[in-house]
Short mmCIF file of N, CA and C in Angstrom, two decimals:
data_model
loop_
_atom_site.label_atom_id
_atom_site.label_comp_id
_atom_site.label_asym_id
_atom_site.label_seq_id
_atom_site.Cartn_x
_atom_site.Cartn_y
_atom_site.Cartn_z
N MET C 788 64.23 149.37 145.31
CA MET C 788 64.74 150.47 144.52
C MET C 788 64.68 150.07 143.05
N SER C 789 64.36 151.04 142.21
CA SER C 789 64.35 150.78 140.78
C SER C 789 64.88 152.01 140.05
N ALA C 790 65.32 151.78 138.84
CA ALA C 790 65.82 152.86 137.99
C ALA C 790 65.13 152.77 136.64
N ARG C 791 64.88 153.93 136.04
CA ARG C 791 64.30 153.98 134.70
C ARG C 791 65.14 154.92 133.86
N PHE C 792 65.42 154.50 132.66
CA PHE C 792 66.08 155.35 131.68
C PHE C 792 65.01 155.85 130.73
N LEU C 793 64.86 157.16 130.65
CA LEU C 793 63.86 157.74 129.76
C LEU C 793 64.58 158.26 128.52
N ILE C 794 64.17 157.78 127.37
CA ILE C 794 64.81 158.15 126.12
C ILE C 794 63.78 158.83 125.24
N GLY C 795 64.13 159.99 124.72
CA GLY C 795 63.23 160.73 123.86
C GLY C 795 63.36 162.21 124.12
N ASP C 796 62.44 162.99 123.59
CA ASP C 796 62.45 164.42 123.82
C ASP C 796 62.25 164.70 125.30
N VAL C 797 63.14 165.49 125.88
CA VAL C 797 63.13 165.71 127.33
C VAL C 797 61.80 166.29 127.80
N PHE C 798 61.23 167.21 127.06
CA PHE C 798 59.98 167.83 127.50
C PHE C 798 58.81 166.86 127.41
N GLU C 799 58.78 166.04 126.35
CA GLU C 799 57.71 165.04 126.23
C GLU C 799 57.81 163.99 127.33
N ARG C 800 59.00 163.50 127.58
CA ARG C 800 59.16 162.45 128.59
C ARG C 800 58.92 162.97 130.00
N LEU C 801 59.40 164.18 130.32
CA LEU C 801 59.15 164.73 131.66
C LEU C 801 57.66 165.01 131.86
N ALA C 802 56.96 165.39 130.82
CA ALA C 802 55.52 165.65 130.93
C ALA C 802 54.74 164.40 131.34
N GLU C 803 55.30 163.23 131.08
CA GLU C 803 54.65 161.97 131.44
C GLU C 803 54.77 161.66 132.92
N LEU C 804 55.65 162.35 133.63
CA LEU C 804 55.92 162.03 135.04
C LEU C 804 55.09 162.91 135.97
N PRO C 805 54.55 162.32 137.03
CA PRO C 805 53.79 163.12 137.99
C PRO C 805 54.71 164.02 138.83
N ASP C 806 54.13 165.09 139.34
CA ASP C 806 54.86 165.99 140.24
C ASP C 806 55.43 165.20 141.42
N GLY C 807 56.66 165.54 141.80
CA GLY C 807 57.27 164.98 143.00
C GLY C 807 57.50 163.48 142.99
N SER C 808 57.61 162.88 141.81
CA SER C 808 57.68 161.42 141.73
C SER C 808 59.10 160.87 141.51
N VAL C 809 60.10 161.74 141.43
CA VAL C 809 61.46 161.30 141.09
C VAL C 809 62.40 161.59 142.26
N ASP C 810 63.18 160.58 142.64
CA ASP C 810 64.13 160.75 143.74
C ASP C 810 65.48 161.27 143.27
N LEU C 811 65.89 160.89 142.07
CA LEU C 811 67.21 161.27 141.58
C LEU C 811 67.17 161.45 140.07
N VAL C 812 67.73 162.56 139.61
CA VAL C 812 67.93 162.81 138.19
C VAL C 812 69.43 162.88 137.95
N VAL C 813 69.91 162.09 136.99
CA VAL C 813 71.31 162.13 136.58
C VAL C 813 71.29 162.44 135.09
N THR C 814 71.96 163.53 134.70
CA THR C 814 71.91 163.95 133.31
C THR C 814 73.21 164.59 132.88
N SER C 815 73.48 164.52 131.60
CA SER C 815 74.60 165.21 130.98
C SER C 815 74.03 165.90 129.75
N PRO C 816 73.57 167.14 129.91
CA PRO C 816 72.90 167.80 128.79
C PRO C 816 73.86 168.15 127.66
N PRO C 817 73.32 168.29 126.45
CA PRO C 817 74.14 168.72 125.32
C PRO C 817 74.70 170.11 125.54
N PHE C 818 75.79 170.41 124.88
CA PHE C 818 76.40 171.73 124.94
C PHE C 818 76.03 172.51 123.69
N LEU C 819 76.02 173.81 123.82
CA LEU C 819 75.67 174.67 122.69
C LEU C 819 76.70 174.54 121.57
N ALA C 820 76.24 174.19 120.38
CA ALA C 820 77.04 174.17 119.15
C ALA C 820 78.27 173.27 119.22
N LEU C 821 78.29 172.30 120.12
CA LEU C 821 79.45 171.43 120.23
C LEU C 821 79.37 170.24 119.28
N ARG C 822 78.21 169.62 119.22
CA ARG C 822 78.02 168.49 118.30
C ARG C 822 76.54 168.29 118.05
N SER C 823 76.26 167.57 116.99
CA SER C 823 74.87 167.26 116.65
C SER C 823 74.66 165.77 116.85
N TYR C 824 73.52 165.43 117.39
CA TYR C 824 73.19 164.03 117.65
C TYR C 824 72.23 163.46 116.61
N LEU C 825 71.59 164.34 115.85
CA LEU C 825 70.62 163.90 114.85
C LEU C 825 71.06 164.32 113.46
N PRO C 826 70.78 163.52 112.44
CA PRO C 826 71.09 163.93 111.07
C PRO C 826 70.28 165.16 110.69
N ALA C 827 70.77 165.94 109.75
CA ALA C 827 70.14 167.19 109.34
C ALA C 827 68.70 167.00 108.87
N ASP C 828 68.38 165.84 108.30
CA ASP C 828 67.03 165.62 107.78
C ASP C 828 66.10 164.91 108.76
N HIS C 829 66.53 164.74 110.00
CA HIS C 829 65.70 164.06 111.01
C HIS C 829 64.49 164.93 111.33
N PRO C 830 63.30 164.33 111.46
CA PRO C 830 62.09 165.13 111.72
C PRO C 830 62.10 165.86 113.06
N ASP C 831 62.91 165.42 114.00
CA ASP C 831 62.98 166.07 115.31
C ASP C 831 64.19 166.99 115.46
N LYS C 832 64.88 167.28 114.36
CA LYS C 832 66.09 168.10 114.41
C LYS C 832 65.84 169.45 115.10
N HIS C 833 64.67 170.04 114.87
CA HIS C 833 64.35 171.34 115.47
C HIS C 833 64.23 171.28 117.00
N LEU C 834 64.09 170.08 117.55
CA LEU C 834 63.98 169.90 119.01
C LEU C 834 65.34 169.67 119.67
N GLU C 835 66.38 169.51 118.89
CA GLU C 835 67.69 169.14 119.43
C GLU C 835 68.29 170.27 120.28
N ILE C 836 68.46 169.98 121.56
CA ILE C 836 69.08 170.95 122.46
C ILE C 836 70.56 171.06 122.09
N GLY C 837 71.04 172.31 122.06
CA GLY C 837 72.42 172.57 121.68
C GLY C 837 72.53 173.17 120.29
N SER C 838 71.43 173.18 119.57
CA SER C 838 71.45 173.75 118.22
C SER C 838 70.78 175.13 118.18
N GLU C 839 70.56 175.73 119.34
CA GLU C 839 69.94 177.06 119.40
C GLU C 839 70.83 178.09 118.72
N ALA C 840 70.21 179.16 118.25
CA ALA C 840 70.93 180.18 117.47
C ALA C 840 71.85 181.05 118.32
N THR C 841 71.55 181.18 119.61
CA THR C 841 72.34 182.06 120.48
C THR C 841 72.55 181.42 121.84
N PRO C 842 73.57 181.85 122.56
CA PRO C 842 73.74 181.36 123.93
C PRO C 842 72.52 181.66 124.81
N ALA C 843 71.90 182.81 124.63
CA ALA C 843 70.72 183.15 125.43
C ALA C 843 69.57 182.18 125.17
N ALA C 844 69.37 181.80 123.92
CA ALA C 844 68.32 180.84 123.58
C ALA C 844 68.63 179.48 124.20
N PHE C 845 69.88 179.08 124.16
CA PHE C 845 70.29 177.82 124.78
C PHE C 845 70.01 177.85 126.28
N LEU C 846 70.37 178.93 126.95
CA LEU C 846 70.11 179.05 128.39
C LEU C 846 68.62 179.03 128.69
N ASP C 847 67.82 179.66 127.85
CA ASP C 847 66.37 179.61 128.04
C ASP C 847 65.85 178.18 128.02
N VAL C 848 66.35 177.38 127.07
CA VAL C 848 65.93 175.98 126.99
C VAL C 848 66.40 175.21 128.23
N MET C 849 67.64 175.43 128.64
CA MET C 849 68.16 174.71 129.81
C MET C 849 67.40 175.10 131.08
N LEU C 850 67.01 176.36 131.20
CA LEU C 850 66.21 176.78 132.35
C LEU C 850 64.82 176.14 132.32
N ALA C 851 64.25 175.99 131.15
CA ALA C 851 62.95 175.32 131.02
C ALA C 851 63.07 173.85 131.41
N VAL C 852 64.15 173.20 131.00
CA VAL C 852 64.39 171.80 131.40
C VAL C 852 64.52 171.72 132.92
N THR C 853 65.29 172.63 133.50
CA THR C 853 65.50 172.63 134.94
C THR C 853 64.18 172.83 135.70
N ALA C 854 63.32 173.68 135.19
CA ALA C 854 62.01 173.89 135.82
C ALA C 854 61.19 172.61 135.82
N GLU C 855 61.23 171.87 134.72
CA GLU C 855 60.51 170.60 134.67
C GLU C 855 61.14 169.56 135.59
N LEU C 856 62.46 169.54 135.67
CA LEU C 856 63.12 168.62 136.60
C LEU C 856 62.69 168.93 138.03
N ARG C 857 62.62 170.20 138.37
CA ARG C 857 62.20 170.60 139.72
C ARG C 857 60.77 170.14 140.00
N ARG C 858 59.92 170.24 138.98
CA ARG C 858 58.52 169.82 139.16
C ARG C 858 58.41 168.35 139.49
N VAL C 859 59.18 167.50 138.80
CA VAL C 859 59.06 166.05 139.02
C VAL C 859 59.87 165.56 140.21
N LEU C 860 60.77 166.38 140.71
CA LEU C 860 61.64 165.96 141.81
C LEU C 860 60.87 165.91 143.12
N ALA C 861 61.07 164.83 143.87
CA ALA C 861 60.50 164.69 145.20
C ALA C 861 61.16 165.70 146.15
N PRO C 862 60.49 166.08 147.23
CA PRO C 862 61.06 167.05 148.17
C PRO C 862 62.45 166.65 148.70
N HIS C 863 62.69 165.37 148.82
CA HIS C 863 63.99 164.88 149.30
C HIS C 863 64.95 164.53 148.16
N GLY C 864 64.54 164.81 146.91
CA GLY C 864 65.30 164.38 145.74
C GLY C 864 66.52 165.22 145.44
N SER C 865 67.31 164.73 144.49
CA SER C 865 68.54 165.40 144.07
C SER C 865 68.65 165.37 142.55
N ILE C 866 69.38 166.36 142.03
CA ILE C 866 69.71 166.41 140.60
C ILE C 866 71.23 166.40 140.48
N ALA C 867 71.77 165.50 139.67
CA ALA C 867 73.21 165.47 139.38
C ALA C 867 73.38 165.79 137.91
N ILE C 868 74.09 166.89 137.63
CA ILE C 868 74.31 167.33 136.25
C ILE C 868 75.79 167.27 135.96
N GLU C 869 76.16 166.55 134.92
CA GLU C 869 77.56 166.44 134.49
C GLU C 869 77.75 167.41 133.33
N LEU C 870 78.64 168.38 133.52
CA LEU C 870 78.84 169.41 132.51
C LEU C 870 80.22 169.40 131.86
N GLY C 871 81.07 168.48 132.21
CA GLY C 871 82.39 168.43 131.59
C GLY C 871 82.33 167.74 130.24
N ASP C 872 83.15 168.19 129.31
CA ASP C 872 83.15 167.55 128.00
C ASP C 872 84.52 167.69 127.35
N THR C 873 84.90 166.67 126.64
CA THR C 873 86.13 166.70 125.88
C THR C 873 86.09 165.55 124.87
N TYR C 874 86.88 165.68 123.85
CA TYR C 874 87.06 164.57 122.91
C TYR C 874 88.34 163.88 123.25
#
């Protein structure tokens, strides 16, 4: 058994993975307008999930992420998503 931590833009990193190659995904996605992880002048700021202009736009991005997770997930695989947040 092995584990890999993928760090970077979610769409770029998932694109590197073959279909059906992942047994388990564990993730805690950003929340809409809750906090920023990148400085305002960061070149990838426009890619930051959670900074969408509307809840609908945020949901569109999350659905796109979920579609990619489904693509890479093995038939017997699982996705664990942690959605609780507090300071």
